[in-house]
PDB file of C-alpha atoms in Angstrom:
ATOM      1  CA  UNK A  16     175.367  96.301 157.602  1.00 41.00           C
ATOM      2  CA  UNK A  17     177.910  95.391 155.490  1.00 39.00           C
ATOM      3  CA  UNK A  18     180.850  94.950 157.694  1.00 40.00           C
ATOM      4  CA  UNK A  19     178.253  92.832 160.506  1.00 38.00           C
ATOM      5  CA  UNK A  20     177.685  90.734 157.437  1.00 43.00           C
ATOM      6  CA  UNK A  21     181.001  90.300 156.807  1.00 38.00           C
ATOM      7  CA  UNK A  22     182.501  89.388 159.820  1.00 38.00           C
ATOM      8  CA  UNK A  23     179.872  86.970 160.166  1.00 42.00           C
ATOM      9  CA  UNK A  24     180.272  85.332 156.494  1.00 42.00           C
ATOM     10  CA  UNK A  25     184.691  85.061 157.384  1.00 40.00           C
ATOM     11  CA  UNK A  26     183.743  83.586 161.031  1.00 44.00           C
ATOM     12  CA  UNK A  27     180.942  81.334 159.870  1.00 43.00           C
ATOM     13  CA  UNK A  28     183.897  80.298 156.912  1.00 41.00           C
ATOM     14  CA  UNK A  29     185.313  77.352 158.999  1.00 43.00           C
ATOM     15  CA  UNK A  30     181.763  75.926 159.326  1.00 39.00           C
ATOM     16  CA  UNK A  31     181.147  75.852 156.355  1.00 38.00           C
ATOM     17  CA  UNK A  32     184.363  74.503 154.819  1.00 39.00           C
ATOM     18  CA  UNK A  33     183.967  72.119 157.045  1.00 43.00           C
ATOM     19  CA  UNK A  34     180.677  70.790 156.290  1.00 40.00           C
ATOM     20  CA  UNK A  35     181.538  70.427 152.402  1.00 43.00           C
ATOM     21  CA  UNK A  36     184.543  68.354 153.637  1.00 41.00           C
ATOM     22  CA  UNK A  37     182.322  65.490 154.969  1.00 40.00           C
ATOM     23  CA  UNK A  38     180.464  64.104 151.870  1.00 35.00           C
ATOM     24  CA  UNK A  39     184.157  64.184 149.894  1.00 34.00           C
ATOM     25  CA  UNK A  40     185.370  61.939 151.963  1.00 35.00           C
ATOM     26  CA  UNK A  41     182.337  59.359 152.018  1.00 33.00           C
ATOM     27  CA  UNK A  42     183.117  55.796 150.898  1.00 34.00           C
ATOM     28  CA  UNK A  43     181.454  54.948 147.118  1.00 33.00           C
ATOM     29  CA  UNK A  44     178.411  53.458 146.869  1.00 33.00           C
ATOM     30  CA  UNK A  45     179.697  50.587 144.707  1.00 34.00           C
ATOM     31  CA  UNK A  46     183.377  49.147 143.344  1.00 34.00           C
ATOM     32  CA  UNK A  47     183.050  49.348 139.225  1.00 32.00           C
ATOM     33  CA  UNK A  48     182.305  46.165 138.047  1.00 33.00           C
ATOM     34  CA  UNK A  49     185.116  43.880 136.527  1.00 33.00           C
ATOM     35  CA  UNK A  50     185.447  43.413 132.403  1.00 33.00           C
ATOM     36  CA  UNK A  51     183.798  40.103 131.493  1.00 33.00           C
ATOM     37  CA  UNK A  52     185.808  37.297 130.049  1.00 36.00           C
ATOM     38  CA  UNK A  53     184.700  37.202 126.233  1.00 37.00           C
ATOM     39  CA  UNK A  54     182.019  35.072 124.823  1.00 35.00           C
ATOM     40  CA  UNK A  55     183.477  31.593 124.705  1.00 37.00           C
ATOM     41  CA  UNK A  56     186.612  32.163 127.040  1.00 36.00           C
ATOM     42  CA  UNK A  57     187.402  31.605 130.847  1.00 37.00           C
ATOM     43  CA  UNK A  58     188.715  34.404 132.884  1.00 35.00           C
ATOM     44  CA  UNK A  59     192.188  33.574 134.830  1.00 35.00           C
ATOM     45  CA  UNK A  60     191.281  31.663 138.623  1.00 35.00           C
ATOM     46  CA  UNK A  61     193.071  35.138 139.767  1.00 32.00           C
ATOM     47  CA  UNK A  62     190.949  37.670 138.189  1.00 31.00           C
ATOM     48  CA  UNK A  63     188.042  35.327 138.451  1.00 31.00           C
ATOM     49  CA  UNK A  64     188.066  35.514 142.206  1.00 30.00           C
ATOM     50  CA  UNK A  65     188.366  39.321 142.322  1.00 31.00           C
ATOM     51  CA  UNK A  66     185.562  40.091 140.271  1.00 29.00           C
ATOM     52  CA  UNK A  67     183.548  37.452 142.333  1.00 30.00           C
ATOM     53  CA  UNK A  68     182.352  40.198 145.010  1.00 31.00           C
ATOM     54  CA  UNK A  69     181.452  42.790 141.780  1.00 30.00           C
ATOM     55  CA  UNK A  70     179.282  40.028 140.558  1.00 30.00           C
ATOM     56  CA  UNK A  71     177.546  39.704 143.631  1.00 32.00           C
ATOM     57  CA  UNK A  72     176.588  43.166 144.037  1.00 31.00           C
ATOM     58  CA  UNK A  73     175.549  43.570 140.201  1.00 31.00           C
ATOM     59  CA  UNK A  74     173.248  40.935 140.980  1.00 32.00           C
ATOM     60  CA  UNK A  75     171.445  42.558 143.676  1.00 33.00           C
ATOM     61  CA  UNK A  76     171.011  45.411 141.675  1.00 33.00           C
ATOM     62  CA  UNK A  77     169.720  43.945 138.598  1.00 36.00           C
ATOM     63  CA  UNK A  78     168.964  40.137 139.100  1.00 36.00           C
ATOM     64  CA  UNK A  79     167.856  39.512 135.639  1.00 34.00           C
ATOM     65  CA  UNK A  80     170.387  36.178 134.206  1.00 36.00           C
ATOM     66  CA  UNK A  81     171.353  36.689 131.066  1.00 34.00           C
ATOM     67  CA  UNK A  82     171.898  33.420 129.161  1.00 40.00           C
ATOM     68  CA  UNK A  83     174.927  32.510 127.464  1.00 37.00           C
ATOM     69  CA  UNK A  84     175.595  31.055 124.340  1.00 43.00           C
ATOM     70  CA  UNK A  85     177.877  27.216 124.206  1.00 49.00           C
ATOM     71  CA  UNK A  86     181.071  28.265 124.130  1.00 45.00           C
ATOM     72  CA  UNK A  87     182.565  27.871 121.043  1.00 47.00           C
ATOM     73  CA  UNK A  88     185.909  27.117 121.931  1.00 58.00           C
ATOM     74  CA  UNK A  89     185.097  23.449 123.373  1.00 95.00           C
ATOM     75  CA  UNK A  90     184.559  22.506 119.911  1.00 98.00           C
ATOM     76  CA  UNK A  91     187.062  21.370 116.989  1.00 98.00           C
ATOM     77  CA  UNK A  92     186.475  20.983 113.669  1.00 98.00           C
ATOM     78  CA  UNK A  93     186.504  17.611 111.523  1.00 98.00           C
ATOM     79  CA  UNK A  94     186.795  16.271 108.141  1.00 98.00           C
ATOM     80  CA  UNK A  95     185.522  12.644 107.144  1.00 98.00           C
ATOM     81  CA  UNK A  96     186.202  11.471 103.391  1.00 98.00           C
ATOM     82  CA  UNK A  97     186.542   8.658 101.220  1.00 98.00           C
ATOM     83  CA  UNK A  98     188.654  10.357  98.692  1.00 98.00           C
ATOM     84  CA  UNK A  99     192.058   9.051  98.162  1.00 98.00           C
ATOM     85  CA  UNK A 100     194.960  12.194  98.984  1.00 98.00           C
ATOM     86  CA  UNK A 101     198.462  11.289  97.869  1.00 98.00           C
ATOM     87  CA  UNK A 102     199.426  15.262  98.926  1.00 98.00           C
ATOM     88  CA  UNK A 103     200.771  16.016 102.151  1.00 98.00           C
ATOM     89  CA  UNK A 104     200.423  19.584 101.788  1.00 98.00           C
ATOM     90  CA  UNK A 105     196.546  19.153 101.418  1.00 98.00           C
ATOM     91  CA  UNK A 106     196.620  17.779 105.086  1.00 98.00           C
ATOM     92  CA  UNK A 107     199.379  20.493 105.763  1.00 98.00           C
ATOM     93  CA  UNK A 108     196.756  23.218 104.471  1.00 98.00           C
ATOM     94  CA  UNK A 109     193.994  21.462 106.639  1.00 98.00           C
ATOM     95  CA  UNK A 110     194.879  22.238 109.283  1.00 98.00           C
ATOM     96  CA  UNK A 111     196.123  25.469 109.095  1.00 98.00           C
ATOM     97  CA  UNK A 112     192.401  26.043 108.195  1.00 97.00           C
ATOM     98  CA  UNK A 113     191.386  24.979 111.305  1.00 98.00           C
ATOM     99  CA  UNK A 114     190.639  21.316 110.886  1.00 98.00           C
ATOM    100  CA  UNK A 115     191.813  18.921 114.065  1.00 98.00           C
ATOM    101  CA  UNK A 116     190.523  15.728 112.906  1.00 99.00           C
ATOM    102  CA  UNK A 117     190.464  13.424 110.355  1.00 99.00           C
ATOM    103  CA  UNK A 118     188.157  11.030 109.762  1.00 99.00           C
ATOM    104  CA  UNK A 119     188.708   8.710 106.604  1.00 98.00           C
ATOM    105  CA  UNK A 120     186.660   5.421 104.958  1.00 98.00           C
ATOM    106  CA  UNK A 121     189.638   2.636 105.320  1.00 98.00           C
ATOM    107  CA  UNK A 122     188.562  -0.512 103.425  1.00 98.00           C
ATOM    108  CA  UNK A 123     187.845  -0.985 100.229  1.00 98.00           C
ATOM    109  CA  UNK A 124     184.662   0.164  99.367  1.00 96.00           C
ATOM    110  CA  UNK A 125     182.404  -2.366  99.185  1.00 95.00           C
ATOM    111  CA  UNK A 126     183.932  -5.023 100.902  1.00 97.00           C
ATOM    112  CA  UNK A 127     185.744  -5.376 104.263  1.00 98.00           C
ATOM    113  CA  UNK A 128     189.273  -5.774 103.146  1.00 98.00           C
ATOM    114  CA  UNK A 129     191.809  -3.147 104.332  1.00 98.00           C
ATOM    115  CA  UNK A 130     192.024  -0.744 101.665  1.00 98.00           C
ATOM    116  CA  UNK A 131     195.396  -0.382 100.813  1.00 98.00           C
ATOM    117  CA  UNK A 132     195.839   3.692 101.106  1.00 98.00           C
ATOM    118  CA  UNK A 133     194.802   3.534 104.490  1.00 98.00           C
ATOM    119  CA  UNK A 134     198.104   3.873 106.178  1.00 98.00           C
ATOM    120  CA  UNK A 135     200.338   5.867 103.784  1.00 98.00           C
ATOM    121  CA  UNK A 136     196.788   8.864 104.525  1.00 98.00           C
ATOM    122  CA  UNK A 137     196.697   8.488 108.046  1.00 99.00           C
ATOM    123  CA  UNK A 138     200.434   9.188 108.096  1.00 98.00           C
ATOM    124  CA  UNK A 139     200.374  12.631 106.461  1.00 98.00           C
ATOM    125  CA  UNK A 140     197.396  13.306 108.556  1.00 99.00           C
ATOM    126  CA  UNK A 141     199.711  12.788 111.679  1.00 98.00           C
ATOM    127  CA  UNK A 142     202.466  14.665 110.112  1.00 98.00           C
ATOM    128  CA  UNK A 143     200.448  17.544 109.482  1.00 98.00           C
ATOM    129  CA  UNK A 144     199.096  17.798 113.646  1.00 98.00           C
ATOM    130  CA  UNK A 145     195.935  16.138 112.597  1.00 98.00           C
ATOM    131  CA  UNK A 146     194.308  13.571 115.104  1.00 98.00           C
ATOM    132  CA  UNK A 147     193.128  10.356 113.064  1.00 99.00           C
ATOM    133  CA  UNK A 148     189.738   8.115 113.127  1.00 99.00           C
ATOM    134  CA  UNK A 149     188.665   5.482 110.763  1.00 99.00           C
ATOM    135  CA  UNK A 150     184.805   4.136 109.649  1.00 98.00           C
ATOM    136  CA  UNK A 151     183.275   1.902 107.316  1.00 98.00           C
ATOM    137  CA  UNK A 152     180.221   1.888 105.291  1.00 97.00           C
ATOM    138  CA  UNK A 153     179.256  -1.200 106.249  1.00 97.00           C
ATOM    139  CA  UNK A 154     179.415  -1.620 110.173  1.00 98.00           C
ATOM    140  CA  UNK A 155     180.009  -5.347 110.442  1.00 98.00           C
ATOM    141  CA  UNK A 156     183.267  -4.553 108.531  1.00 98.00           C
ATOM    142  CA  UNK A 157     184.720  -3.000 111.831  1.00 98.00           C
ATOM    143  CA  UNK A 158     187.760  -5.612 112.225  1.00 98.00           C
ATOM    144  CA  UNK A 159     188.752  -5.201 108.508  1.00 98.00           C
ATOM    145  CA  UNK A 160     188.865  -1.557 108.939  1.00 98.00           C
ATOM    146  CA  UNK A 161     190.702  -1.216 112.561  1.00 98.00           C
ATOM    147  CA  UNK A 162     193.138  -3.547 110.800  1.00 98.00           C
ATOM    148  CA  UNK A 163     193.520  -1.140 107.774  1.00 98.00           C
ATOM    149  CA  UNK A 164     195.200   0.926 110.061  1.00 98.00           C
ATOM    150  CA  UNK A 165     198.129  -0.718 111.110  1.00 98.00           C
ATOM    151  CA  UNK A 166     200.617   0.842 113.089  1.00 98.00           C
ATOM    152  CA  UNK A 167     198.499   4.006 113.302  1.00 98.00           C
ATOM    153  CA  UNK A 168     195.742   1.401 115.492  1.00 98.00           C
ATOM    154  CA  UNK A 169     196.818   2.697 118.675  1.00 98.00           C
ATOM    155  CA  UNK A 170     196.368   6.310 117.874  1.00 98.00           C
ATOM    156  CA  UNK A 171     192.536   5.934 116.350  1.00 99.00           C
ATOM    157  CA  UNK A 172     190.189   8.260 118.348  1.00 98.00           C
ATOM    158  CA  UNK A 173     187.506   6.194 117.623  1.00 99.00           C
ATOM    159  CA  UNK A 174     186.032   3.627 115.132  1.00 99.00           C
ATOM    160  CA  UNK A 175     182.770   4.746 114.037  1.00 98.00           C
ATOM    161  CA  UNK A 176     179.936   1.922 113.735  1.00 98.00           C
ATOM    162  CA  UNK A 177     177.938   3.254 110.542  1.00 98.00           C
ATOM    163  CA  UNK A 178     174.140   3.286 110.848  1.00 98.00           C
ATOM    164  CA  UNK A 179     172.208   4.908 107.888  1.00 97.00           C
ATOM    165  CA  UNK A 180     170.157   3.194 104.837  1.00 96.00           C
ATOM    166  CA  UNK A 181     171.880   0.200 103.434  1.00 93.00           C
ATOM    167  CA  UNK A 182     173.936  -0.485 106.345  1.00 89.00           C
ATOM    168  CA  UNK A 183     173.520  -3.894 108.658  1.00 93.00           C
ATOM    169  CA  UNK A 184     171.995  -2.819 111.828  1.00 96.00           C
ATOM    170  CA  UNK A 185     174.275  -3.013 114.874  1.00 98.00           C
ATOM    171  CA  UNK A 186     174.830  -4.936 117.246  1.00 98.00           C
ATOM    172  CA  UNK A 187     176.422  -5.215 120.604  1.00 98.00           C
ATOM    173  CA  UNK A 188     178.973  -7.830 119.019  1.00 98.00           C
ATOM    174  CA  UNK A 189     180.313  -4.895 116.943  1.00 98.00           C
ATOM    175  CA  UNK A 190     180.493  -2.442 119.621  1.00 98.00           C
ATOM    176  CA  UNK A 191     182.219  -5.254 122.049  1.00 98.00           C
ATOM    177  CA  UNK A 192     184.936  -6.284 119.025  1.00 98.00           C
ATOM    178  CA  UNK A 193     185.797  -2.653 118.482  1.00 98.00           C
ATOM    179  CA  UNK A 194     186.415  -2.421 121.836  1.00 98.00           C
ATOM    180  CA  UNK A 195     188.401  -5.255 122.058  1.00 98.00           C
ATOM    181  CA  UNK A 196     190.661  -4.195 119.815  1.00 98.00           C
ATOM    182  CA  UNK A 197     191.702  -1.541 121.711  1.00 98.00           C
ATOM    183  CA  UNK A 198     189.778   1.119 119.818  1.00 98.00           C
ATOM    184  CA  UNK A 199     186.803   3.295 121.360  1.00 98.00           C
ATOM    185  CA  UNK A 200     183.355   2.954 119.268  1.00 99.00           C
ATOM    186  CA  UNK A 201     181.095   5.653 118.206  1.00 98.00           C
ATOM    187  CA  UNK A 202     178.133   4.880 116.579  1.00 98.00           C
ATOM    188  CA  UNK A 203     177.002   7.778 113.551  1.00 98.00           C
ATOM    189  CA  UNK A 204     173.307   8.029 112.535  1.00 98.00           C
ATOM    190  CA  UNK A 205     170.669  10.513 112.887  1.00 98.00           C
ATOM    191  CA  UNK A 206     167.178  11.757 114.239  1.00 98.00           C
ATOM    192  CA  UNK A 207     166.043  11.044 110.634  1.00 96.00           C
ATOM    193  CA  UNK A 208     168.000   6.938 110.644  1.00 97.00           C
ATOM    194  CA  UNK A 209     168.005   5.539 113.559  1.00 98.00           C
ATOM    195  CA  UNK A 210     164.357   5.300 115.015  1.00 98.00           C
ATOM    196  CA  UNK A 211     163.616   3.407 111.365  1.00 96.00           C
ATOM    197  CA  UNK A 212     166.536   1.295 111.138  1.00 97.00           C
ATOM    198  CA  UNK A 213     166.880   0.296 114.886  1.00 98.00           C
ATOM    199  CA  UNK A 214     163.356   0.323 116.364  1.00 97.00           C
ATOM    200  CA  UNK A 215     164.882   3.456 118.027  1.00 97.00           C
ATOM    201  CA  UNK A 216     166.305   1.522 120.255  1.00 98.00           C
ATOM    202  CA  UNK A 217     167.754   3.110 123.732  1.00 98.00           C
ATOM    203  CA  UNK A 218     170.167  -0.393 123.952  1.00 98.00           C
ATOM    204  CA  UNK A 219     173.550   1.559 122.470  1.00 98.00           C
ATOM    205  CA  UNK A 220     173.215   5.348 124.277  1.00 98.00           C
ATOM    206  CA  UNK A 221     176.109   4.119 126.018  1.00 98.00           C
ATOM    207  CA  UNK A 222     178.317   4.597 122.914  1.00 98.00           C
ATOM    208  CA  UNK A 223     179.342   7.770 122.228  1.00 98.00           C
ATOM    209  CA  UNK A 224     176.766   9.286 119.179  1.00 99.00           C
ATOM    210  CA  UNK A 225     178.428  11.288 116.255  1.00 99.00           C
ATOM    211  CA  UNK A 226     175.084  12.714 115.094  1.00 98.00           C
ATOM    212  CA  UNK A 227     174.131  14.090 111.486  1.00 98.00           C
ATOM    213  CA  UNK A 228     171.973  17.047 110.792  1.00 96.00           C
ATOM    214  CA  UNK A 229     173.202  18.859 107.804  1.00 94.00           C
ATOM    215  CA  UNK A 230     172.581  21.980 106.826  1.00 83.00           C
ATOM    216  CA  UNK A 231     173.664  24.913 104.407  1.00 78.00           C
ATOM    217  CA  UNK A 232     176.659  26.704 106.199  1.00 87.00           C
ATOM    218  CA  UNK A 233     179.025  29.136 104.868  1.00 92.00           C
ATOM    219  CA  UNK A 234     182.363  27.697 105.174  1.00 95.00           C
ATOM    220  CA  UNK A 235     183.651  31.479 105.460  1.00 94.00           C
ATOM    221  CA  UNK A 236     182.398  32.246 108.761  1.00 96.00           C
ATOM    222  CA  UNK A 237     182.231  28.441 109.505  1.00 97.00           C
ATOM    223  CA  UNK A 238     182.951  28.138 113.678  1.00 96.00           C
ATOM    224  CA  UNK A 239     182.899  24.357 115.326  1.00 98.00           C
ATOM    225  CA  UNK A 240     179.740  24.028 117.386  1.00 97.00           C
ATOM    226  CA  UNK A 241     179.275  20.411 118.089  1.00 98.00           C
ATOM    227  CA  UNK A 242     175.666  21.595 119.819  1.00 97.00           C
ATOM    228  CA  UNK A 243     174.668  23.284 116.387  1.00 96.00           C
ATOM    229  CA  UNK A 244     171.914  22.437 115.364  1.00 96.00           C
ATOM    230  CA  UNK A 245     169.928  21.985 118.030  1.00 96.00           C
ATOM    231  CA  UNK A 246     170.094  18.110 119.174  1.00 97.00           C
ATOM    232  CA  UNK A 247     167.539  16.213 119.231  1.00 98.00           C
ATOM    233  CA  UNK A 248     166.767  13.391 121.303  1.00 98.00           C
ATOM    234  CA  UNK A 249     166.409   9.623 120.061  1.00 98.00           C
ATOM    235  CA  UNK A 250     168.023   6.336 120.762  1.00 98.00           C
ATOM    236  CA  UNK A 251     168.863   7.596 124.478  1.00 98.00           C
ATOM    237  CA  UNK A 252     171.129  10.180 123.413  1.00 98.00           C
ATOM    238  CA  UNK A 253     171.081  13.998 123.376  1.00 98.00           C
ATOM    239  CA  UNK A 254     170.353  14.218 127.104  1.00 98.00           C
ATOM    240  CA  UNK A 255     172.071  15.774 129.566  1.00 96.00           C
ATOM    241  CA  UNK A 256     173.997  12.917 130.176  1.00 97.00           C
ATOM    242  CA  UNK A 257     174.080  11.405 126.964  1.00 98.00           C
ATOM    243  CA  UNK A 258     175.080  14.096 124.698  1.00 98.00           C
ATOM    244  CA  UNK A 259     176.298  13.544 121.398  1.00 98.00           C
ATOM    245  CA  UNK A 260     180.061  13.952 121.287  1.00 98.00           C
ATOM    246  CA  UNK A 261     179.709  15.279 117.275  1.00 98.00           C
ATOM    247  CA  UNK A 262     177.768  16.490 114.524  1.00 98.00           C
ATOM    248  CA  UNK A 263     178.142  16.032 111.059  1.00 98.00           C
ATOM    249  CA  UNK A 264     176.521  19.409 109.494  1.00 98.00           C
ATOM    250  CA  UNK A 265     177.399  19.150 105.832  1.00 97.00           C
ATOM    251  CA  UNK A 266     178.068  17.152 102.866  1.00 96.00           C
ATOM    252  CA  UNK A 267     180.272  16.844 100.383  1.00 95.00           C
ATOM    253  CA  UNK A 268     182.033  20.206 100.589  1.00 96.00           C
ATOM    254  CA  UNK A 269     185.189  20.816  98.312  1.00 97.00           C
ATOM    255  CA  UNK A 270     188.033  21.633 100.700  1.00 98.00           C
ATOM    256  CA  UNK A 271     191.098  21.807  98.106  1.00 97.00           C
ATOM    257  CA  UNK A 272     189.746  20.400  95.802  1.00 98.00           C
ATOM    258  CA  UNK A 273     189.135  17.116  97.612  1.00 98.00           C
ATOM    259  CA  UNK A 274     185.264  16.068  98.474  1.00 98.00           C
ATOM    260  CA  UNK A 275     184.763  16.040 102.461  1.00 98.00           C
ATOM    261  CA  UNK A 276     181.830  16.394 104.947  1.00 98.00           C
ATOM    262  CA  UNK A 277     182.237  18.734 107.587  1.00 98.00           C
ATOM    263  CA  UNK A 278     182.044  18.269 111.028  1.00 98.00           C
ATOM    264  CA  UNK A 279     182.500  19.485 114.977  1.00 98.00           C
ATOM    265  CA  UNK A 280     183.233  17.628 117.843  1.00 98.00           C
ATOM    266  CA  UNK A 281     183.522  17.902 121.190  1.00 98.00           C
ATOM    267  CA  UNK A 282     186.855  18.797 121.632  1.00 98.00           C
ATOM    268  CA  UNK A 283     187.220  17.121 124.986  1.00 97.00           C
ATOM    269  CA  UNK A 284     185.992  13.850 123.826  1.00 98.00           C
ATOM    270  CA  UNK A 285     189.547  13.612 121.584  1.00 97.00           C
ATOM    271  CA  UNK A 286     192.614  11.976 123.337  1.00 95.00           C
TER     272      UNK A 286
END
C-alpha cells in the first residue's frame, strides 16, 4: 500500500509542480499607485504623465474626489506702512522673513505732495529683493503719489486707489490717470466699505481688488493665502473671474520694531 502510494505521489509530482507554477506567473492585479506631489506643489510634466494611468485606475476603484486645499505656494506675502525706515537692514531682514512686497504711504500725510522719504525707502526695498508699490490715503492724491516715486515709477506694481471712511469716493478719472501714468491701479476696500461708500457699485470690478478682512493670526505659523479668509463677494469682485488679487488680514503688527499691516497676494498678479 505504501509503495502503490508512492509511486503514484513521485509520478503525479510533475502535475502537480506544474499546476502551482501557473498562478506565480499571473500578471498583478494592479501597478502601485504613484507618491502624490505634496499639498501645495506640482509634480514634474515627467512623473506627472506616468502616474496618469495609476490615477485612473485608483479612480475606478474608489471614485470618491477628495478636495484640495488653495495651494499655498501661489501666494506671497506683503507689508504696507506709513512708518518712515532709514535702515536697510530692516528691509534686508524682511525679506529673509519671507516678505516679497512692499507697499508704503508716499505723500505727505495729509496732503498730496510727494513726501520726501519716498524714494531714498523704495530704494532699500529694491536693494533688499523686495518688489515696490505705493498708495495714498486720500485717492484723488494718485498723481502726487506716483510722482513721489521718481525714478522707482517704472518699477511700481501697482498704485492702490484708497477706499475706506474719510476717503473721496473714486472715480473712473482716477483709475484712467493712474493708468496713464504708466502705473497699474488697484483699488483697496472691503465687504464692510465699499457697499456704504460706493452704492456698491459693480462700475470698477475691472480693477484689480486688494481686499481687507483682518483677523487675529499668529505671525509664527503665518503662511500667505491671498484666498484666506473666505472672500466675499461685493462691488463685482470675488467671482470666479473677478477674484481679488490680495488681502489685507491684519493691522498694525510690529515687524522689527516698525508698525506694518500684513498682507498676501497673488503671487502671479506681481511683475
Amino acid at each position: 500500500m505504501l509503495q502503490i502510494n508512492l509511486v503514484a505521489a513521485l509520478a503525479a509530482l510533475p502535475l502537480l509542480l506544474g499546476l502551482g507554477a501557473a498562478p506565480a506567473a499571473a500578471p498583478s492585479a494592479s501597478a502601485p499607485a504613484g507618491q502624490p506631489a505634496p499639498a501645495g506643489e506640482s509634480a514634474p510634466a515627467v512623473q506627472t504623465a506616468a502616474l496618469q494611468p495609476a490615477k485612473a485606475q485608483e479612480a475606478t476603484i474608489q471614485p470618491t474626489k477628495v478636495r484640495t486645499p488653495p495651494a499655498s505656494s501661489s501666494s506671497v506675502k506683503v507689508v504696507d506702512t506709513t512708518a518712515a525706515i532709514s535702515d536697510p537692514a530692516w528691509f534686508k531682514k524682511a525679506y529673509d522673513a519671507g516678505i516679497r512686497l512692499y507697499v508704503m504711504h508716499s505723500t505727505v500725510w495729509g496732503t498730496c505732495d510727494p513726501w520726501s522719504r519716498t524714494q531714498a525707502q523704495l530704494k532699500m526695498a529694491l536693494d533688499a529683493g523686495l518688489k515696490i508699490a505705493v498708495y495714498t490715503r486720500d485717492a484723488s492724491c494718485w498723481q502726487g503719489g506716483i510722482t513721489a516715486a521718481g525714478p522707482y515709477a517704472s518699477q511700481l506694481q501697482f498704485f492702490a486707489l484708497d477706499v475706506e471712511p474719510g476717503s473721496p469716493v473714486v472715480t473712473r478719472a482716477m483709475v484712467d490717470g493712474v493708468r496713464s501714468m504708466g502705473v497699474r491701479p488697484v483699488i483697496y476696500s472691503g465687504s464692510g466699505m465699499w457697499p456704504q461708500l460706493m452704492s456698491n457699485s459693480m462700475a470698477f470690478s475691472d480693477v484689480p481688488l486688494w481686499d481687507t478682512n483682518t483677523s487675529n493670526l499668529n505671525y509664527s505659523t503665518w503662511t500667505a493665502n491671498y484666498l484666506a479668509p473666505s472672500p466675499v463677494q461685493y462691488g463685482g469682485w470675488n467671482t470666479a473671474g473677478t477674484m481679488r488679487i490680495g488681502i489685507q488680514q491684519k493691522f498694525e503688527h510690529s515687524l522689527n520694531g516698525v508698525p506694518v499691516d500684513l498682507n498676501s497676494f497673488n503671487a502671479s498678479f506681481l511683475k
